[in-house]
Amino acid sequence: MNTQLKKGALEICVLSQLAKGDKYGYELTEVISREMDIAAGTLYPILKRLKDDLYVETYLRKYYHLTSKGKEYQQTLKQEWEDFVLAMERLLNP
């Protein structure tokens, strides 16, 4: 998968996985890497940024939990992603 495409998608992937339930960073890496090739440390800068922006919080030694602000952000990103995918489908298909 193209690196730039993957980079843009990882944040929404992380948020959407956390919307399903709290996870450790390595669990997120495991789940996401089943669908796309990512390096082991790839998600930690994303998780740090999401924590700094108060979209996630941690407990019990880096167990990540989506905040209410994070849930709203995930829903916004999900809608933006769905709109983007539809626009790409219209542009790519005759």
PDB file of C-alpha atoms in Angstrom:
ATOM      1  CA  MET A   1       0.000   0.000   0.000  1.00  0.00           C
ATOM      2  CA  ASN A   2       1.229   3.490  -0.825  1.00  0.00           C
ATOM      3  CA  THR A   3       2.879   5.126   2.189  1.00  0.00           C
ATOM      4  CA  GLN A   4       1.024   8.429   1.794  1.00  0.00           C
ATOM      5  CA  LEU A   5      -2.360   6.690   1.589  1.00  0.00           C
ATOM      6  CA  LYS A   6      -1.518   4.656   4.679  1.00  0.00           C
ATOM      7  CA  LYS A   7      -0.290   7.694   6.608  1.00  0.00           C
ATOM      8  CA  GLY A   8      -3.560   9.524   6.052  1.00  0.00           C
ATOM      9  CA  ALA A   9      -5.632   6.512   7.091  1.00  0.00           C
ATOM     10  CA  LEU A  10      -3.848   5.441  10.276  1.00  0.00           C
ATOM     11  CA  GLU A  11      -5.385   8.038  12.593  1.00  0.00           C
ATOM     12  CA  ILE A  12      -8.942   7.077  11.694  1.00  0.00           C
ATOM     13  CA  CYS A  13      -7.981   3.389  11.973  1.00  0.00           C
ATOM     14  CA  VAL A  14      -6.631   3.913  15.495  1.00  0.00           C
ATOM     15  CA  LEU A  15      -9.670   5.922  16.592  1.00  0.00           C
ATOM     16  CA  SER A  16     -12.092   3.416  15.081  1.00  0.00           C
ATOM     17  CA  GLN A  17     -10.381   0.487  16.788  1.00  0.00           C
ATOM     18  CA  LEU A  18     -10.528   2.317  20.115  1.00  0.00           C
ATOM     19  CA  ALA A  19     -14.213   3.076  19.497  1.00  0.00           C
ATOM     20  CA  LYS A  20     -14.704  -0.712  19.556  1.00  0.00           C
ATOM     21  CA  GLY A  21     -12.925  -0.991  22.908  1.00  0.00           C
ATOM     22  CA  ASP A  22      -9.880  -0.007  24.942  1.00  0.00           C
ATOM     23  CA  LYS A  23      -6.563  -1.454  23.761  1.00  0.00           C
ATOM     24  CA  TYR A  24      -2.853  -1.433  24.437  1.00  0.00           C
ATOM     25  CA  GLY A  25      -0.647   0.128  21.780  1.00  0.00           C
ATOM     26  CA  TYR A  26       0.728  -3.266  20.738  1.00  0.00           C
ATOM     27  CA  GLU A  27      -2.851  -4.567  20.331  1.00  0.00           C
ATOM     28  CA  LEU A  28      -3.652  -1.685  17.997  1.00  0.00           C
ATOM     29  CA  THR A  29      -0.519  -2.452  15.998  1.00  0.00           C
ATOM     30  CA  GLU A  30      -1.482  -6.126  15.833  1.00  0.00           C
ATOM     31  CA  VAL A  31      -5.046  -5.483  14.653  1.00  0.00           C
ATOM     32  CA  ILE A  32      -4.147  -2.815  12.104  1.00  0.00           C
ATOM     33  CA  SER A  33      -1.159  -4.756  10.754  1.00  0.00           C
ATOM     34  CA  ARG A  34      -3.500  -7.618   9.815  1.00  0.00           C
ATOM     35  CA  GLU A  35      -4.931  -5.315   7.156  1.00  0.00           C
ATOM     36  CA  MET A  36      -1.917  -3.182   6.192  1.00  0.00           C
ATOM     37  CA  ASP A  37       1.823  -3.435   6.631  1.00  0.00           C
ATOM     38  CA  ILE A  38       2.990  -1.113   9.425  1.00  0.00           C
ATOM     39  CA  ALA A  39       6.181  -0.996  11.457  1.00  0.00           C
ATOM     40  CA  ALA A  40       6.012  -1.739  15.179  1.00  0.00           C
ATOM     41  CA  GLY A  41       6.582   1.863  16.355  1.00  0.00           C
ATOM     42  CA  THR A  42       4.405   3.543  13.742  1.00  0.00           C
ATOM     43  CA  LEU A  43       1.333   4.055  15.907  1.00  0.00           C
ATOM     44  CA  TYR A  44       2.982   5.466  19.027  1.00  0.00           C
ATOM     45  CA  PRO A  45       3.531   8.983  17.612  1.00  0.00           C
ATOM     46  CA  ILE A  46      -0.119   8.963  16.506  1.00  0.00           C
ATOM     47  CA  LEU A  47      -1.240   7.811  19.958  1.00  0.00           C
ATOM     48  CA  LYS A  48       0.893  10.505  21.611  1.00  0.00           C
ATOM     49  CA  ARG A  49      -0.626  13.213  19.419  1.00  0.00           C
ATOM     50  CA  LEU A  50      -4.153  11.912  20.074  1.00  0.00           C
ATOM     51  CA  LYS A  51      -3.414  11.904  23.814  1.00  0.00           C
ATOM     52  CA  ASP A  52      -1.953  15.422  23.675  1.00  0.00           C
ATOM     53  CA  ASP A  53      -5.121  16.582  21.874  1.00  0.00           C
ATOM     54  CA  LEU A  54      -7.271  14.865  24.553  1.00  0.00           C
ATOM     55  CA  TYR A  55      -8.865  12.418  22.097  1.00  0.00           C
ATOM     56  CA  VAL A  56      -7.535   9.439  24.058  1.00  0.00           C
ATOM     57  CA  GLU A  57      -6.411   8.857  27.594  1.00  0.00           C
ATOM     58  CA  THR A  58      -4.365   6.079  29.163  1.00  0.00           C
ATOM     59  CA  TYR A  59      -4.683   4.007  32.287  1.00  0.00           C
ATOM     60  CA  LEU A  60      -3.067   0.863  33.677  1.00  0.00           C
ATOM     61  CA  ARG A  61       0.287   1.388  31.969  1.00  0.00           C
ATOM     62  CA  LYS A  62      -0.628   2.598  28.514  1.00  0.00           C
ATOM     63  CA  TYR A  63      -4.046   1.059  28.030  1.00  0.00           C
ATOM     64  CA  TYR A  64      -5.697   3.500  25.614  1.00  0.00           C
ATOM     65  CA  HIS A  65      -9.267   4.693  25.991  1.00  0.00           C
ATOM     66  CA  LEU A  66     -11.249   6.980  23.694  1.00  0.00           C
ATOM     67  CA  THR A  67     -12.534  10.123  25.438  1.00  0.00           C
ATOM     68  CA  SER A  68     -15.911  11.672  24.637  1.00  0.00           C
ATOM     69  CA  LYS A  69     -14.022  14.307  22.646  1.00  0.00           C
ATOM     70  CA  GLY A  70     -12.254  11.461  20.853  1.00  0.00           C
ATOM     71  CA  LYS A  71     -15.555   9.760  20.051  1.00  0.00           C
ATOM     72  CA  GLU A  72     -16.847  12.944  18.438  1.00  0.00           C
ATOM     73  CA  TYR A  73     -13.577  13.348  16.521  1.00  0.00           C
ATOM     74  CA  GLN A  74     -13.704   9.731  15.344  1.00  0.00           C
ATOM     75  CA  GLN A  75     -17.237  10.223  14.039  1.00  0.00           C
ATOM     76  CA  THR A  76     -16.211  13.412  12.224  1.00  0.00           C
ATOM     77  CA  LEU A  77     -13.187  11.719  10.648  1.00  0.00           C
ATOM     78  CA  LYS A  78     -15.280   8.688   9.715  1.00  0.00           C
ATOM     79  CA  GLN A  79     -17.798  10.880   7.897  1.00  0.00           C
ATOM     80  CA  GLU A  80     -15.006  12.798   6.164  1.00  0.00           C
ATOM     81  CA  TRP A  81     -13.407   9.494   5.137  1.00  0.00           C
ATOM     82  CA  GLU A  82     -16.682   8.140   3.771  1.00  0.00           C
ATOM     83  CA  ASP A  83     -17.212  11.362   1.790  1.00  0.00           C
ATOM     84  CA  PHE A  84     -13.631  11.132   0.489  1.00  0.00           C
ATOM     85  CA  VAL A  85     -14.081   7.500  -0.589  1.00  0.00           C
ATOM     86  CA  LEU A  86     -17.284   8.361  -2.466  1.00  0.00           C
ATOM     87  CA  ALA A  87     -15.575  11.295  -4.204  1.00  0.00           C
ATOM     88  CA  MET A  88     -12.631   9.060  -5.181  1.00  0.00           C
ATOM     89  CA  GLU A  89     -14.982   6.406  -6.538  1.00  0.00           C
ATOM     90  CA  ARG A  90     -16.703   9.040  -8.692  1.00  0.00           C
ATOM     91  CA  LEU A  91     -13.337  10.329  -9.931  1.00  0.00           C
ATOM     92  CA  LEU A  92     -11.735   6.956 -10.590  1.00  0.00           C
ATOM     93  CA  ASN A  93     -14.651   5.140 -12.211  1.00  0.00           C
ATOM     94  CA  PRO A  94     -16.121   6.099 -15.560  1.00  0.00           C
TER      95      PRO A  94
END
